[in-house]
Coordinates of C-alpha atoms and ligand atoms in Angstrom, one line a residue:
M74 CA 2.8 -1.1 36.9
A75 CA 5.5 -2.8 34.9
S76 CA 6.2 -0.8 31.6
K77 CA 5.3 -2.6 28.5
D78 CA 7.4 -3.7 25.7
H79 CA 7.6 -1.8 22.4
L80 CA 6.0 -3.5 19.4
I81 CA 7.7 -2.4 16.4
I82 CA 5.5 -1.5 13.5
F83 CA 6.8 -2.5 10.1
D84 CA 4.9 -1.3 7.2
T85 CA 5.2 -2.8 3.8
T86 CA 2.4 -1.1 2.0
L87 CA 5.0 0.1 -0.6
R88 CA 6.5 -3.3 -0.9
D89 CA 4.1 -6.3 -0.4
G90 CA 1.1 -3.9 -0.8
E91 CA 2.5 -2.8 -4.1
Q92 CA 2.6 -6.6 -5.1
S93 CA -1.3 -6.7 -5.1
P94 CA -2.1 -7.0 -9.0
G95 CA -2.6 -3.5 -10.3
A96 CA -1.6 -1.7 -7.1
A97 CA 1.6 -0.2 -8.7
M98 CA 2.4 3.3 -7.7
T99 CA 4.6 6.1 -9.4
R100 CA 7.5 7.3 -7.6
E101 CA 5.5 10.5 -6.4
E102 CA 2.8 8.6 -5.1
K103 CA 5.0 6.4 -2.9
L104 CA 6.8 9.4 -1.7
R105 CA 3.5 10.8 -0.6
V106 CA 2.5 7.5 1.3
A107 CA 5.8 7.3 2.9
K108 CA 5.4 10.7 4.1
A109 CA 2.1 9.7 5.6
L110 CA 3.5 6.6 7.1
E111 CA 6.1 8.7 8.7
K112 CA 3.3 11.2 10.3
L113 CA 1.5 7.9 11.3
R114 CA 4.9 7.2 13.2
V115 CA 5.4 3.7 11.8
D116 CA 8.7 2.5 13.0
V117 CA 10.0 1.0 9.8
I118 CA 8.9 1.8 6.1
E119 CA 9.8 -1.1 3.7
A120 CA 10.0 1.2 0.8
G121 CA 10.4 -1.2 -2.2
F122 CA 12.6 -3.8 -3.8
A123 CA 15.3 -1.6 -5.0
T124 CA 16.7 -4.1 -7.6
S125 CA 13.3 -4.8 -9.2
S126 CA 13.4 -1.8 -11.6
P127 CA 15.1 1.7 -12.0
G128 CA 11.7 3.2 -11.0
D129 CA 11.6 1.2 -7.7
F130 CA 15.2 2.3 -7.1
A131 CA 14.4 5.7 -7.5
A132 CA 11.3 5.5 -5.3
V133 CA 13.3 4.0 -2.5
K134 CA 16.1 6.4 -2.9
S135 CA 13.7 9.4 -2.7
I136 CA 12.0 7.9 0.4
A137 CA 15.2 7.2 2.1
E138 CA 16.2 10.9 1.4
A139 CA 12.9 12.3 2.5
V140 CA 12.1 10.2 5.7
R141 CA 13.6 11.1 9.0
D142 CA 11.5 9.8 11.8
S143 CA 11.2 6.2 10.6
R144 CA 13.8 3.7 9.5
V145 CA 13.7 3.1 5.7
C146 CA 14.2 -0.3 4.3
S147 CA 14.7 -2.1 1.1
L148 CA 14.0 -5.8 0.3
A149 CA 16.7 -7.7 -1.3
R150 CA 17.0 -11.4 -2.3
T151 CA 20.1 -13.4 -0.8
L152 CA 22.1 -12.0 -4.0
P153 CA 25.0 -10.0 -3.5
A154 CA 23.9 -7.7 -6.4
D155 CA 20.3 -7.2 -4.8
I156 CA 21.9 -6.5 -1.5
E157 CA 24.3 -4.0 -2.9
R158 CA 21.7 -2.1 -4.8
A159 CA 19.4 -2.0 -1.7
A160 CA 22.4 -0.3 0.1
E161 CA 23.0 2.2 -2.7
A162 CA 19.3 3.0 -2.9
L163 CA 19.3 3.5 1.1
Q164 CA 22.4 5.8 1.2
G165 CA 20.6 9.0 2.1
A166 CA 18.4 7.4 4.9
A167 CA 18.8 8.5 8.5
A168 CA 18.2 5.0 9.6
P169 CA 18.8 2.3 6.8
R170 CA 17.8 -1.1 7.0
I171 CA 18.3 -3.9 4.5
H172 CA 15.7 -6.8 4.6
T173 CA 17.1 -9.9 3.0
F174 CA 15.3 -13.4 2.5
I175 CA 15.3 -16.8 1.1
A176 CA 12.8 -19.5 1.3
T177 CA 13.2 -22.3 3.7
S178 CA 10.4 -24.7 3.5
P179 CA 11.1 -28.1 1.7
I180 CA 8.5 -27.3 -1.1
H181 CA 10.0 -24.0 -2.0
M182 CA 13.7 -25.2 -1.7
E183 CA 13.1 -28.2 -3.7
Y184 CA 10.7 -26.7 -6.3
K185 CA 11.2 -23.0 -6.5
L186 CA 14.9 -22.7 -5.7
Q187 CA 16.1 -26.0 -6.5
M188 CA 18.5 -25.8 -3.9
T189 CA 19.6 -28.2 -0.9
P190 CA 18.9 -27.0 2.5
E191 CA 22.9 -26.7 3.1
Q192 CA 23.0 -24.5 0.1
V193 CA 20.1 -22.5 1.4
L194 CA 21.7 -22.1 4.8
E195 CA 25.0 -21.1 3.3
Q196 CA 23.5 -18.4 1.2
A197 CA 21.5 -17.0 3.8
V198 CA 24.6 -16.5 6.1
G199 CA 26.7 -15.0 3.3
A200 CA 23.9 -12.6 2.4
V201 CA 23.6 -11.3 6.0
R202 CA 27.5 -10.9 6.3
I203 CA 27.5 -8.9 2.9
A204 CA 24.5 -6.7 4.2
R205 CA 26.3 -6.1 7.6
N206 CA 29.2 -4.9 5.8
L207 CA 27.0 -2.1 4.1
V208 CA 24.6 -1.2 7.1
E209 CA 24.1 -1.8 10.8
D210 CA 20.5 -2.8 10.5
V211 CA 19.7 -6.2 8.9
E212 CA 16.6 -8.2 8.8
F213 CA 16.6 -11.7 7.7
S214 CA 13.3 -13.6 6.5
L215 CA 12.7 -17.2 6.1
E216 CA 10.1 -17.3 3.4
D217 CA 7.5 -19.6 3.7
G218 CA 8.5 -19.9 7.5
S219 CA 5.2 -21.4 8.8
R220 CA 5.8 -24.6 6.3
T221 CA 9.5 -24.9 7.3
E222 CA 10.9 -27.8 9.3
F223 CA 11.3 -26.8 12.8
E224 CA 14.8 -28.2 13.4
F225 CA 15.9 -26.5 10.1
M226 CA 14.2 -23.2 10.9
C227 CA 16.2 -23.1 14.1
R228 CA 19.4 -23.9 12.6
V229 CA 19.0 -21.0 10.0
I230 CA 18.0 -18.5 12.5
E231 CA 20.9 -19.4 14.8
A232 CA 23.4 -19.1 12.0
V233 CA 21.9 -15.7 10.6
I234 CA 21.9 -14.3 14.1
A235 CA 25.5 -15.0 14.5
A236 CA 26.3 -13.4 11.1
G237 CA 24.9 -10.3 12.4
A238 CA 20.9 -10.3 11.4
R239 CA 19.2 -8.2 14.3
T240 CA 15.6 -8.9 13.3
I241 CA 14.3 -12.5 12.4
N242 CA 11.2 -12.7 10.5
I243 CA 9.1 -15.7 10.2
P244 CA 6.6 -15.2 7.4
D245 CA 3.4 -17.0 6.9
T246 CA 3.8 -16.5 3.2
V247 CA 0.9 -18.4 1.8
G248 CA -1.5 -17.6 4.6
Y249 CA -1.7 -21.2 5.9
G250 CA -1.1 -20.5 9.7
E251 CA -3.7 -20.9 12.4
P252 CA -3.5 -18.7 15.3
G253 CA -2.9 -21.4 18.1
Q254 CA -0.2 -23.1 15.9
Y255 CA 1.4 -20.3 14.5
G256 CA 1.6 -18.5 17.7
A257 CA 3.0 -21.6 19.5
M258 CA 5.4 -22.1 16.9
I259 CA 7.0 -18.4 17.3
G260 CA 7.3 -19.0 21.1
R261 CA 8.9 -22.4 20.6
V262 CA 11.4 -20.9 18.2
I263 CA 12.4 -18.2 20.7
R264 CA 12.8 -20.6 23.2
N265 CA 14.8 -23.0 21.5
V266 CA 17.4 -20.8 19.4
P267 CA 20.5 -20.4 21.7
N268 CA 21.2 -16.8 20.9
A269 CA 17.5 -15.5 20.4
D270 CA 18.0 -12.7 23.0
Q271 CA 20.3 -10.9 20.3
A272 CA 17.3 -10.4 17.8
V273 CA 13.8 -9.1 17.7
F274 CA 11.5 -11.8 16.4
S275 CA 8.9 -10.6 13.8
V276 CA 6.0 -11.9 11.9
H277 CA 4.8 -11.1 8.5
C278 CA 1.1 -12.9 7.8
H279 CA -0.7 -13.1 4.4
N280 CA -4.6 -13.4 4.6
D281 CA -5.4 -16.4 2.4
L282 CA -7.7 -17.8 5.2
G283 CA -8.8 -14.3 6.7
L284 CA -6.5 -15.1 9.7
A285 CA -3.5 -12.5 9.2
V286 CA -4.3 -10.3 12.0
A287 CA -5.3 -13.1 14.3
N288 CA -2.0 -15.1 13.6
S289 CA -0.1 -11.9 14.1
L290 CA -1.6 -11.1 17.2
A291 CA -1.0 -14.7 18.5
A292 CA 2.5 -14.5 17.7
V293 CA 2.7 -11.3 19.8
L294 CA 1.4 -13.1 22.7
Q295 CA 4.3 -15.6 22.3
G296 CA 7.1 -13.1 22.3
A297 CA 7.2 -11.6 18.7
R298 CA 8.0 -7.9 19.1
Q299 CA 7.8 -6.7 15.3
V300 CA 4.7 -7.1 13.1
E301 CA 4.8 -6.6 9.6
C302 CA 1.6 -5.3 8.0
T303 CA 0.1 -3.0 5.5
V304 CA -2.4 -0.1 5.3
N305 CA -6.0 -1.5 4.6
G306 CA -4.5 -5.0 4.4
L307 CA -3.2 -4.5 1.0
G308 CA -0.9 -7.1 -0.2
E309 CA -0.3 -10.2 -2.5
R310 CA -3.2 -12.3 -3.2
A311 CA -5.8 -11.9 -0.1
G312 CA -3.3 -9.3 1.4
N313 CA -1.3 -8.8 4.5
A314 CA -2.2 -8.3 8.1
A315 CA -4.0 -4.8 8.4
L316 CA -1.8 -2.3 10.1
E317 CA -5.2 -0.4 11.5
E318 CA -6.4 -3.5 13.0
I319 CA -3.2 -4.6 14.6
V320 CA -2.7 -1.2 16.1
M321 CA -6.3 -0.8 17.4
A322 CA -6.5 -4.3 18.9
I323 CA -3.4 -3.6 21.0
R324 CA -4.6 -0.3 22.0
T325 CA -8.3 -1.4 22.9
R326 CA -7.2 -4.4 24.7
P327 CA -4.1 -3.4 26.8
D328 CA -5.4 -6.1 29.3
V329 CA -4.5 -8.8 26.8
F330 CA -1.5 -7.5 25.0
P331 CA 1.7 -6.8 26.9
V332 CA 3.0 -4.3 24.2
E333 CA 2.5 -0.7 23.2
T334 CA 3.1 0.9 19.7
R335 CA 4.2 4.6 19.1
I336 CA 1.4 5.1 16.3
D337 CA -0.4 8.3 16.1
T338 CA -3.9 6.6 15.6
T339 CA -5.5 9.8 14.6
Q340 CA -3.5 9.5 11.3
I341 CA -5.0 6.1 10.4
V342 CA -8.0 7.1 8.4
P343 CA -6.4 9.8 6.3
T344 CA -3.5 7.3 5.6
S345 CA -6.1 4.7 4.7
R346 CA -7.8 7.0 2.4
L347 CA -4.5 8.1 0.7
V348 CA -3.6 4.5 0.1
S349 CA -6.9 3.7 -1.5
T350 CA -6.9 6.9 -3.7
V351 CA -3.3 6.1 -5.1
T352 CA -3.6 2.5 -5.5
G353 CA -7.4 2.4 -6.6
F354 CA -8.1 -0.2 -4.2
P355 CA -11.4 1.0 -2.4
V356 CA -11.9 0.0 1.2
Q357 CA -15.1 -2.1 1.9
P358 CA -17.5 -0.3 3.8
N359 CA -17.7 -3.0 6.6
K360 CA -14.1 -3.0 6.9
A361 CA -12.8 -2.9 10.5
V362 CA -11.5 0.7 11.7
V363 CA -11.5 2.4 8.4
G364 CA -14.6 1.2 6.6
A365 CA -17.3 3.9 6.1
N366 CA -19.6 1.8 8.3
A367 CA -17.0 1.0 11.0
F368 CA -18.6 3.7 13.3
A369 CA -22.2 4.1 11.7
H370 CA -25.0 2.6 13.8
E371 CA -27.9 1.8 11.5
S372 CA -30.1 -0.3 14.0
G373 CA -32.5 1.9 16.2
I374 CA -31.5 0.0 19.3
H375 CA -27.8 0.6 18.7
Q376 CA -28.3 4.3 18.2
D377 CA -30.4 4.6 21.2
G378 CA -27.7 2.9 23.2
V379 CA -25.0 5.0 21.8
L380 CA -26.8 8.2 22.4
K381 CA -27.4 7.1 26.2
Y382 CA -23.9 6.0 26.8
R383 CA -21.4 5.6 24.1
E384 CA -19.7 2.5 25.5
T385 CA -22.7 0.5 25.1
Y386 CA -21.8 -0.4 21.5
E387 CA -18.7 1.4 20.8
I388 CA -15.3 0.1 21.8
M389 CA -13.3 2.7 19.9
R390 CA -13.8 6.4 19.4
A391 CA -14.2 7.5 15.7
Q392 CA -12.1 10.4 16.4
D393 CA -9.3 8.3 17.9
V394 CA -8.6 6.7 14.5
G395 CA -9.0 9.9 12.6
W396 CA -12.6 9.9 11.5
N397 CA -14.5 13.3 11.1
T398 CA -11.4 14.9 9.4
N399 CA -13.7 15.4 6.3
R400 CA -13.5 19.2 6.7
I401 CA -14.1 21.9 3.8
V402 CA -10.9 22.9 3.3
L403 CA -11.1 25.3 0.3
G404 CA -13.7 26.9 -2.1
K405 CA -14.2 29.1 -5.1
L406 CA -12.3 32.1 -3.6
S407 CA -9.5 30.4 -2.0
G408 CA -6.3 31.8 -3.8
R409 CA -3.0 30.3 -4.8
A410 CA -1.4 30.7 -1.2
A411 CA -4.2 28.8 0.6
F412 CA -4.1 26.2 -2.0
T413 CA -0.2 25.8 -1.7
A414 CA -0.6 25.9 2.2
R415 CA -3.0 23.1 2.0
L416 CA -1.1 20.8 -0.2
E417 CA 1.9 21.3 1.9
A418 CA -0.1 20.2 5.0
L419 CA -1.1 17.1 3.1
G420 CA 2.6 16.5 2.4
I421 CA 2.1 17.0 -1.3
G422 CA 4.8 18.8 -3.2
F423 CA 5.6 19.1 -6.9
D424 CA 8.9 18.8 -8.6
N425 CA 8.3 21.8 -10.9
R426 CA 6.4 25.0 -11.0
A427 CA 4.5 23.8 -14.3
D428 CA 2.8 20.9 -12.5
L429 CA 1.9 23.3 -9.5
N430 CA 0.3 25.7 -12.0
R431 CA -1.5 22.9 -13.7
A432 CA -2.7 21.6 -10.3
F433 CA -4.0 25.1 -9.4
A434 CA -5.8 25.6 -12.7
R435 CA -7.5 22.2 -12.2
F436 CA -8.4 23.1 -8.6
K437 CA -10.0 26.4 -9.9
E438 CA -12.1 24.4 -12.6
L439 CA -13.1 21.9 -9.8
A440 CA -14.2 24.8 -7.4
D441 CA -16.4 26.2 -10.3
K442 CA -18.2 22.9 -10.4
K443 CA -18.1 21.9 -6.7
R444 CA -18.6 24.6 -4.1
E445 CA -16.9 22.8 -1.2
I446 CA -13.5 21.3 -1.6
Y447 CA -12.2 18.7 0.9
D448 CA -8.6 17.2 1.5
E449 CA -10.0 14.2 -0.7
D450 CA -10.7 16.1 -3.6
L451 CA -7.1 17.7 -3.5
Q452 CA -5.6 14.2 -3.2
A453 CA -7.6 13.0 -6.3
L454 CA -7.0 16.2 -8.2
V455 CA -3.1 15.9 -7.5
S456 CA -3.1 12.1 -8.5
D457 CA -4.5 13.2 -11.7
I458 CA -1.6 15.7 -12.3
Q459 CA 0.9 13.3 -11.0
F460 CA -0.4 10.5 -13.5
G461 CA -0.1 13.1 -16.0
A462 CA 3.4 14.0 -15.1
T463 CA 4.5 10.1 -15.8
D464 CA 5.3 9.3 -19.3
E465 CA 1.8 9.9 -20.8
H466 CA 1.2 8.0 -24.0
F467 CA -2.6 8.7 -24.3
R468 CA -4.2 11.9 -23.0
L469 CA -7.9 12.9 -23.0
I470 CA -8.6 16.5 -24.6
S471 CA -12.3 16.7 -24.7
M472 CA -15.3 14.5 -24.9
D473 CA -19.0 14.6 -25.9
V474 CA -21.3 11.5 -24.8
A475 CA -25.0 11.4 -25.8
S476 CA -27.3 9.0 -23.9
R477 CA -30.9 9.1 -24.7
T478 CA -33.9 6.6 -24.2
G479 CA -34.4 4.4 -26.9
R480 CA -31.2 5.2 -28.8
A481 CA -27.6 3.6 -28.5
P482 CA -25.4 5.7 -26.4
H483 CA -22.7 7.5 -28.4
A484 CA -19.4 9.0 -27.5
E485 CA -16.9 11.3 -29.5
L486 CA -13.5 11.9 -27.9
V487 CA -10.5 13.9 -28.8
L488 CA -7.4 12.1 -27.6
S489 CA -3.8 13.1 -27.9
T490 CA -1.0 10.5 -28.4
K491 CA 2.6 11.6 -28.9
G492 CA 1.7 15.1 -29.3
H493 CA -0.9 14.5 -32.1
E494 CA -4.8 14.7 -31.8
H495 CA -7.1 12.4 -32.9
E496 CA -10.9 12.4 -33.1
V497 CA -12.6 9.0 -32.3
A498 CA -16.4 8.0 -32.0
A499 CA -18.2 4.7 -31.2
D500 CA -21.6 3.5 -29.9
G501 CA -21.9 1.3 -26.9
D502 CA -24.3 -0.7 -24.9
G503 CA -24.1 2.1 -22.2
P504 CA -22.4 5.3 -22.2
V505 CA -19.1 4.1 -20.4
D506 CA -18.9 1.1 -22.9
A507 CA -19.2 3.8 -25.8
V508 CA -16.5 5.7 -24.2
F509 CA -14.2 2.7 -23.7
K510 CA -15.1 1.5 -27.3
A511 CA -14.0 5.1 -28.8
I512 CA -10.8 4.9 -27.0
E513 CA -10.1 1.5 -28.2
K514 CA -10.5 2.6 -31.7
L515 CA -7.2 4.5 -31.3
A516 CA -5.5 2.5 -28.9
H517 CA -6.0 -1.1 -30.1
S518 CA -4.6 -2.5 -26.8
G519 CA -5.7 -6.1 -26.9
A520 CA -6.4 -5.7 -23.1
S521 CA -9.3 -7.2 -21.4
L522 CA -11.3 -5.2 -18.9
Q523 CA -11.4 -7.0 -15.6
L524 CA -13.0 -4.4 -13.3
Y525 CA -14.7 -1.2 -13.4
S526 CA -15.7 0.6 -10.3
V527 CA -17.0 4.2 -9.3
N528 CA -16.7 5.7 -5.7
A529 CA -17.8 9.0 -4.5
I530 CA -14.7 10.8 -3.1
T531 CA -16.9 12.8 -0.6
T532 CA -20.3 13.1 0.3
G533 CA -23.0 14.9 -1.7
S534 CA -24.3 14.6 -5.3
D535 CA -21.8 17.2 -6.5
S536 CA -19.0 14.8 -5.4
Q537 CA -16.2 14.0 -7.5
G538 CA -16.5 10.3 -8.9
E539 CA -13.4 8.3 -8.6
V540 CA -13.3 5.5 -11.1
T541 CA -10.8 2.5 -11.2
V542 CA -10.4 0.5 -14.3
R543 CA -8.4 -2.7 -14.1
L544 CA -7.0 -4.1 -17.4
E545 CA -5.1 -7.4 -18.1
K546 CA -2.8 -8.0 -21.0
G547 CA -0.5 -10.9 -21.4
G548 CA -0.7 -11.7 -17.6
R549 CA 0.1 -8.1 -16.5
I550 CA -2.5 -6.4 -14.6
V551 CA -2.9 -2.6 -14.0
N552 CA -5.4 -0.5 -12.2
G553 CA -5.9 2.9 -13.9
Q554 CA -7.7 6.0 -12.0
G555 CA -9.5 8.9 -13.0
A556 CA -11.4 11.4 -11.0
D557 CA -13.9 14.1 -12.2
T558 CA -17.3 15.5 -11.1
D559 CA -18.4 14.2 -14.4
I560 CA -18.3 10.2 -14.0
L561 CA -17.9 9.8 -17.9
A562 CA -15.0 11.7 -17.9
A563 CA -13.5 10.1 -14.8
S564 CA -14.0 6.8 -16.7
A565 CA -12.2 8.0 -19.9
K566 CA -9.3 9.1 -17.7
A567 CA -9.1 6.1 -15.7
Y568 CA -9.1 3.9 -18.9
L569 CA -6.4 6.1 -20.5
N570 CA -4.4 6.0 -17.2
A571 CA -4.6 2.1 -17.3
L572 CA -3.5 2.0 -21.0
N573 CA -0.4 4.5 -20.0
L574 CA 0.4 2.0 -17.1
L575 CA 0.6 -0.8 -19.6
E576 CA 2.9 1.1 -21.8
S577 CA 5.4 1.7 -18.8
P578 CA 8.1 -1.0 -18.0
D579 CA 7.4 -4.0 -15.9
R580 CA 9.6 -5.2 -12.9
V581 CA 11.0 -8.1 -11.6
H582 CA 9.0 -9.8 -8.7
P583 CA 11.1 -10.6 -5.7
Q584 CA 9.3 -13.8 -5.0
R585 CA 9.4 -15.7 -8.2
G586 CA 12.6 -17.5 -7.4
V587 CA 16.3 -16.5 -7.2
Ligands
KIV155 O1 5.5 -13.0 2.3 C1 6.7 -13.2 2.4 O2 7.2 -14.3 2.7 C2 7.4 -12.0 2.0 C3 8.7 -12.0 2.4 C4 9.6 -11.4 1.2 C5 9.0 -11.2 3.5 O3 6.8 -11.0 1.5
ZN156 ZN1 4.7 -11.2 2.1

């Protein structure tokens, strides 16, 4: 049997995924996700856009220094300063990649860049040359590739390959592609560009029409050998192609796809959970592969079939994608050694002993309220500590909420800001509303609440509730999170976390024009 081609899985959860409104992650969180991606065995981790902010630079740098088994990549516009900054952040990487891009569609060149096609071509080639002087591995993307004129696309690709680009990415930036057309276009480009054999062709599809995975797979059938994707399909607007769907489609249908990946599929569900926890983007229950219902057989007919012979209704095995890892790992009697060992196994470390001590104290508190502590509980607990480790403007000290039939719910909170404690109180339409109103009496944020959601982290009525609060202020959107066995406390923490994120500096968006 002929051996199959390798399909490069390029994960951009930490860059495009993070461009989802409110999905910003701290450096510590990014590092945890990067380590999980390395364990998942993705080939390339796009760690961020180094130039966008000092925080992003630090995150790319830490990931470059920590990851050994995946390539680490930074995005850069075709500006020399961006490319140099990316190279600087990647200095400690075992296998660094610079990913530079410029838009090539008529609409983007005319209205966004206000550049002629010739200027774009020249800038693209110049950028690739600069990048190749700094690292071996350079990827070039033609932003809005799916709406780029064919002849111009081929000219740009030929020129950037000649300048040293070794991966050519043709994104469907606005999610406009249709599988038949997009796949055919990729095949046609590969056949038409004279030096196409010197590069790997890559696709990067957005999900505006729900076709990101279909478009990516259609391109694989036409010769693309790198797919850019994100865990849980996170990403700008409707998101990117979902990594778990691409990988499992290829694995489940070897009769159709002439490629293989090196992904450890048993890490898919744990990585999905981690990304959902740190970004505050819950996974919908009916989401393919990683949704809670993906392997649940509700109807009696299906259950009967599955019990008699699994393949009657199941095309994948739950354990192959990492379900059933929801094990009790620690309890009330577990000591510090067991706690630290479990954190290590989850790839969680702390920069200092004080944070580890805080985490252990929080674990003991939680174990008093909840008999069985799962990995998911530890991840939420650690996120809480790490939120606390960032510049914290507001912090919850204590709270007392009364909710009785026939009376307006009333909340009294003690909050600290810049080392001073304040008591605040308010009535509300419901207990959560009372808590938020009380916080606003101190914060006066002027932000509007866009989303409030509660999820149970594990099963059982003693589960911790994980609350996400999305706030918007002056066009900036942040997602705050908080976890606690008391959902009102989780709500207060999530609201304060969102306010703290609004206090932190904003960053440059890579695709808003050069
Ligand atoms: O969607 C897009 O075109 C991108 C590029 C920067 C690769 O994210
Ligand atoms: Zn994108």
